[in-house]
PDB file of C-alpha atoms in Angstrom:
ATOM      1  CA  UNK A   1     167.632 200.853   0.281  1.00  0.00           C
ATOM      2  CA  UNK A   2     169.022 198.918   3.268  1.00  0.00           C
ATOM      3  CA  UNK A   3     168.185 194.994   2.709  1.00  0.00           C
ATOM      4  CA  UNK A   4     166.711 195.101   6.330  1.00  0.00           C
ATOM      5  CA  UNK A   5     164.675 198.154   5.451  1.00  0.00           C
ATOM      6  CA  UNK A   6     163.558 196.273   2.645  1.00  0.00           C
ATOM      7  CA  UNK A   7     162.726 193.365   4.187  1.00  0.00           C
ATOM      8  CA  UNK A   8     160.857 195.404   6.816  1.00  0.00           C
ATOM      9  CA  UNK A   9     158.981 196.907   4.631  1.00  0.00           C
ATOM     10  CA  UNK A  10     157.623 193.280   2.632  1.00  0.00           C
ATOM     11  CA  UNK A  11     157.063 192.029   6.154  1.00  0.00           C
ATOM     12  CA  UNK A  12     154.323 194.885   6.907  1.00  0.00           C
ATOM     13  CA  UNK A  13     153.099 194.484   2.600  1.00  0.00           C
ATOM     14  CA  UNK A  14     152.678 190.618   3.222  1.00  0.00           C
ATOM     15  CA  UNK A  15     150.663 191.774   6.665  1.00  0.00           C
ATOM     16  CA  UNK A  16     148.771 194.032   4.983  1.00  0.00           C
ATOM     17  CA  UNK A  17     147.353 191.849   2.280  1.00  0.00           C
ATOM     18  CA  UNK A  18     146.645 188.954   4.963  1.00  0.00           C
ATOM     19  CA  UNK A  19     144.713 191.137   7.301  1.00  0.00           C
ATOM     20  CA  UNK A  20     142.578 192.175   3.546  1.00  0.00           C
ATOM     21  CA  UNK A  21     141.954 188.758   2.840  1.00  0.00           C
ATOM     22  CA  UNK A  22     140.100 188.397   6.359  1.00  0.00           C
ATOM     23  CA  UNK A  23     138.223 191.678   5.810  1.00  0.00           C
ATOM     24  CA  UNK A  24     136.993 190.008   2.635  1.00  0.00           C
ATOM     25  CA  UNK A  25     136.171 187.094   3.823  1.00  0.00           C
ATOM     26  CA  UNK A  26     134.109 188.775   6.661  1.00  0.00           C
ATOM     27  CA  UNK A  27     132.393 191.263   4.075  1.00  0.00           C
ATOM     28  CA  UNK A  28     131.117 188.005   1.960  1.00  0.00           C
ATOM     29  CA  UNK A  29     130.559 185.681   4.387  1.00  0.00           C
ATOM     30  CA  UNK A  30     128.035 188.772   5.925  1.00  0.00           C
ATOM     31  CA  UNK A  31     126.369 189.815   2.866  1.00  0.00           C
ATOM     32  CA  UNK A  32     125.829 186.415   1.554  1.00  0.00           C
ATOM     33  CA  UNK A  33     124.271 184.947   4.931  1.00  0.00           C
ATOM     34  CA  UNK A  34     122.166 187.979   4.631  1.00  0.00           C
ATOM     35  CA  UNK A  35     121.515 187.814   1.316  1.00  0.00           C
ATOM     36  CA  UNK A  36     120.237 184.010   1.953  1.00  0.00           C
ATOM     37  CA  UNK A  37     117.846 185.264   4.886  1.00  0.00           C
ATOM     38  CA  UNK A  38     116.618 187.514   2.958  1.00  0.00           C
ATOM     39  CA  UNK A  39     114.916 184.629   0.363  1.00  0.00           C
ATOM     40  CA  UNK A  40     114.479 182.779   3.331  1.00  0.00           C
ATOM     41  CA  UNK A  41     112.515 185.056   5.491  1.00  0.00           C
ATOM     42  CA  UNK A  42     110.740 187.452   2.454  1.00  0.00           C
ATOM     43  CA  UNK A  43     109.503 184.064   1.030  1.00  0.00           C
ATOM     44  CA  UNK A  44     108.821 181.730   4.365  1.00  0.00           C
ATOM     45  CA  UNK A  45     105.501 182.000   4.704  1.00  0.00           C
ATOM     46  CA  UNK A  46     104.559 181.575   0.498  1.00  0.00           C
ATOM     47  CA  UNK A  47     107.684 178.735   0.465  1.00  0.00           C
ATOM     48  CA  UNK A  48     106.075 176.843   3.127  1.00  0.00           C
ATOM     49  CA  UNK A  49     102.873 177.386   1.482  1.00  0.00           C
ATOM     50  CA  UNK A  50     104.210 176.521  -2.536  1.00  0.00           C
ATOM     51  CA  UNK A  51     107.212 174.328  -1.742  1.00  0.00           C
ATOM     52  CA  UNK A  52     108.852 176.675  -3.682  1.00  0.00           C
ATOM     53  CA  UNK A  53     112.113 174.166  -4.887  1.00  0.00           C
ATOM     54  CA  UNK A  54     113.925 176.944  -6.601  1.00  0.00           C
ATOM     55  CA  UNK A  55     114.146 179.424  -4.185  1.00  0.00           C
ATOM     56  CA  UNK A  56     115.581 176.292  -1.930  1.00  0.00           C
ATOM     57  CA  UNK A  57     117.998 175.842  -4.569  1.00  0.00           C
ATOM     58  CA  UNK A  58     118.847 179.382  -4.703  1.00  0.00           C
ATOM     59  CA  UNK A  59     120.005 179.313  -0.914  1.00  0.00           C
ATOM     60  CA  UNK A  60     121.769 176.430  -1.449  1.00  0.00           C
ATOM     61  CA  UNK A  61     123.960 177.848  -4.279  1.00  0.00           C
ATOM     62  CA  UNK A  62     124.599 181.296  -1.733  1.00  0.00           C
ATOM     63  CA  UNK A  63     125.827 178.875   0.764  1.00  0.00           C
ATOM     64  CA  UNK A  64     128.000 177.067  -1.986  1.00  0.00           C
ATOM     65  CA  UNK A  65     129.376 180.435  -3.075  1.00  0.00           C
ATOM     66  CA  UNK A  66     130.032 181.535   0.710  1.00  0.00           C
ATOM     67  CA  UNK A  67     132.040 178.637   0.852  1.00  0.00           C
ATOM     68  CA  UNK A  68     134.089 178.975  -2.096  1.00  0.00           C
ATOM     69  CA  UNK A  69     134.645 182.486  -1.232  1.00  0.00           C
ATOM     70  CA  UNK A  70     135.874 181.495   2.147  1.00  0.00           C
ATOM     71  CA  UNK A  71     138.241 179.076   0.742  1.00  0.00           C
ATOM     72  CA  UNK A  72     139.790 181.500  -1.831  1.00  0.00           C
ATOM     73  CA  UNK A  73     140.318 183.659   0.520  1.00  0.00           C
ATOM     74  CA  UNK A  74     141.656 181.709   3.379  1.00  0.00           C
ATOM     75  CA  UNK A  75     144.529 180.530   0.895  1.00  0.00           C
ATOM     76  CA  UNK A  76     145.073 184.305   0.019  1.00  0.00           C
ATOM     77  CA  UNK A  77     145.646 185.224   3.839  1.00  0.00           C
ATOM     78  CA  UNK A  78     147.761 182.050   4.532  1.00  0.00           C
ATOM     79  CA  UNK A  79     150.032 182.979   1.924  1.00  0.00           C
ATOM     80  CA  UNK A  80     150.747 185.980   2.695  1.00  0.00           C
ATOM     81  CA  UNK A  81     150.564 185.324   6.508  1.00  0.00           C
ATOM     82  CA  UNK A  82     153.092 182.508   5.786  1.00  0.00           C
ATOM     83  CA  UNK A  83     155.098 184.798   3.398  1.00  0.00           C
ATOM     84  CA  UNK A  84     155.828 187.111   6.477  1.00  0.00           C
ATOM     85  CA  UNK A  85     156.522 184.567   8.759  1.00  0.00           C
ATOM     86  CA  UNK A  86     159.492 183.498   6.289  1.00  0.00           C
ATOM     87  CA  UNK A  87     160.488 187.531   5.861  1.00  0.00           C
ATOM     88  CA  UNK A  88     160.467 187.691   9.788  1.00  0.00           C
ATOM     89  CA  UNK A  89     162.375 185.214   9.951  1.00  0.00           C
ATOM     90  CA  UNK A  90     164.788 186.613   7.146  1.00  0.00           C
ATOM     91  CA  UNK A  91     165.079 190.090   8.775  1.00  0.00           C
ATOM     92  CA  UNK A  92     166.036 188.377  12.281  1.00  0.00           C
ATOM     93  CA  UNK A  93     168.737 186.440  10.269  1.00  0.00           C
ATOM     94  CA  UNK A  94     169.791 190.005   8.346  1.00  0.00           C
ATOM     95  CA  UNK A  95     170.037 191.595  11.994  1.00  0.00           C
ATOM     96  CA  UNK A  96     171.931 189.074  13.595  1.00  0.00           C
ATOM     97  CA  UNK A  97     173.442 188.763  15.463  1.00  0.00           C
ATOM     98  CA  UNK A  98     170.670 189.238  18.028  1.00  0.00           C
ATOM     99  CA  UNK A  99     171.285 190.936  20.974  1.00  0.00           C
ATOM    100  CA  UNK A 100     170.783 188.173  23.975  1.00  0.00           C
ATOM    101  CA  UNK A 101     168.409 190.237  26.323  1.00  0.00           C
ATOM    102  CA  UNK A 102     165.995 191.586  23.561  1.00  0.00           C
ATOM    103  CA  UNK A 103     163.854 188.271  22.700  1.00  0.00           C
ATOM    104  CA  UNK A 104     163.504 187.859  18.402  1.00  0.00           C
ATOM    105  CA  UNK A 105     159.653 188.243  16.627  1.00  0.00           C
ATOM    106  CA  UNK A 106     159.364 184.743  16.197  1.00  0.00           C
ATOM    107  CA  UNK A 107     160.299 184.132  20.269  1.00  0.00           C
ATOM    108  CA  UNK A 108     157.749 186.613  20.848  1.00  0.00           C
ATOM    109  CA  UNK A 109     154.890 185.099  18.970  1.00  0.00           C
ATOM    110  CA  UNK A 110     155.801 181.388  20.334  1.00  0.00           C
ATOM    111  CA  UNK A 111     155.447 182.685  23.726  1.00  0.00           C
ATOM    112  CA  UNK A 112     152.479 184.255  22.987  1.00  0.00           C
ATOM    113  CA  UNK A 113     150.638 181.665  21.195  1.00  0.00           C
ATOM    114  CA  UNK A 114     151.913 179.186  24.088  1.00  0.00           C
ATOM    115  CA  UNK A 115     150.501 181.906  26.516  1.00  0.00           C
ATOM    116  CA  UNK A 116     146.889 181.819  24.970  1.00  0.00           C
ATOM    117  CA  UNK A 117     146.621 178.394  24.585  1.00  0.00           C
ATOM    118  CA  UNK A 118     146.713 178.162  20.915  1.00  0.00           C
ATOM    119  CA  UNK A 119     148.235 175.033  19.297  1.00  0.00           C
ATOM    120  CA  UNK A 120     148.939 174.682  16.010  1.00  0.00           C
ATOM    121  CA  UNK A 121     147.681 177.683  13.192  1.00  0.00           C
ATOM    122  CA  UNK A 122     145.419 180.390  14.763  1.00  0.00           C
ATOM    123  CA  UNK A 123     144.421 181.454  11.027  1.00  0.00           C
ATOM    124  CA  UNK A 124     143.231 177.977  10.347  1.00  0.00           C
ATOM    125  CA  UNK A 125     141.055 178.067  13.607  1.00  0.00           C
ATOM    126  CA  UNK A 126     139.611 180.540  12.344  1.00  0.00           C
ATOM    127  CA  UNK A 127     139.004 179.643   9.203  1.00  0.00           C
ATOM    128  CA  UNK A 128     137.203 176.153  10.480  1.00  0.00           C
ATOM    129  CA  UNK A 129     134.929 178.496  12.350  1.00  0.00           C
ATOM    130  CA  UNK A 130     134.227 180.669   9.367  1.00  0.00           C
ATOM    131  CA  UNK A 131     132.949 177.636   7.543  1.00  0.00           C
ATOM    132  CA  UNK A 132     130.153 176.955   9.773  1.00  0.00           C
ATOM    133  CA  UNK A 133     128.154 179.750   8.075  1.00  0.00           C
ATOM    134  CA  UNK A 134     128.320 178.212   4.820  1.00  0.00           C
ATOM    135  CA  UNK A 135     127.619 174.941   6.023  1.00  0.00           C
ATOM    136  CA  UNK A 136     124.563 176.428   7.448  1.00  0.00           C
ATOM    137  CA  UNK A 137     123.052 177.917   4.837  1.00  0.00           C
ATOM    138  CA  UNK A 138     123.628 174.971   2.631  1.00  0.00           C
ATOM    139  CA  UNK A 139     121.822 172.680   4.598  1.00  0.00           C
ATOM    140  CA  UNK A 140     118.934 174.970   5.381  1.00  0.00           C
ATOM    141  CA  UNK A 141     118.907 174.963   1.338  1.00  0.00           C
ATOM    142  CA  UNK A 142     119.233 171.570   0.780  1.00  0.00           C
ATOM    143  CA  UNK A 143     116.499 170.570   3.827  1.00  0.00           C
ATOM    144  CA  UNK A 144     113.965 173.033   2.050  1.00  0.00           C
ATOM    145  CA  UNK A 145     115.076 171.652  -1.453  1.00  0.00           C
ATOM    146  CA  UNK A 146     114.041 167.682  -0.023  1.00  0.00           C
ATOM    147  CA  UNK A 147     111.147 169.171   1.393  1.00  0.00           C
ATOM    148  CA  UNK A 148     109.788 170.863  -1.928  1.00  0.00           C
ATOM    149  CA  UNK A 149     110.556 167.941  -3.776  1.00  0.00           C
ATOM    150  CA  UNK A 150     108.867 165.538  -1.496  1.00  0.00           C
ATOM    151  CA  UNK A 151     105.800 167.747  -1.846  1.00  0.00           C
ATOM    152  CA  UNK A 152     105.834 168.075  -5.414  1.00  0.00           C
TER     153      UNK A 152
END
């Protein structure tokens, strides 16, 4: 095999497994939010009622597990995102040099980041957004946890 084949071919692999990473992340983040509004709506009504501290906890330990889940995966997708930013970088090297009219990948995605606005990482924007969801349901659990306790 050609080296640029090659490395064409680990550029869309190392895609590939970012973009899985995300889907993951999504898929978790989803069912444990739901997961935690499940406890939290099925037992609102007896919770506010009993003060029920370990159902509290139990919410807070989703959100914990969210988060962790979210982290692992965020460092999975930024590996491989910044794996293919070196191979794209690699190929353009292997296929130099580069004709002047026909702008490189890595031109490409400058302009286009510049374009949008973004500064800076766009995974790790999104990441920082995806943590709010944790975050959430951690406090909700730890707020109901005080409250239980305080009522005990």
């Amino acid at each position: 095999m050609e080296p640029t084949s090659l490395l064409l071919e680990y550029l869309k692999e190392q895609y590939t497994q970012a973009r899985q990473h995300e889907t993951r992340q999504t898929a978790a983040t989803t069912f444990l939010t739901a997961a935690a509004g499940l406890l939290l709506g099925g037992d609102a009504c007896e919770y506010l009622k009993s003060n029920n501290w370990e159902t509290a906890l139990l919410i807070f330990l989703i959100g914990l597990a969210n988060w962790q889940i979210n982290e692992a995966n965020f460092k999975g997708n930024r590996f491989h995102a910044r794996l293919a930013g070196y191979t794209r970088i690699e190929l353009e090297k292997a296929l130099s040099p580069w004709p002047a009219d026909i702008a490189t990948p890595t031109a490409l995605r400058d302009r286009a980041l510049k374009e949008v606005g973004i500064i800076g990482n766009v995974g790790e924007k999104v990441h920082q957004a995806m943590r709010l969801v944790p975050i959430g349901v951690m406090v909700i659990g730890i707020l109901l946890l005080i409250s239980a306790v305080l009522n005990l």
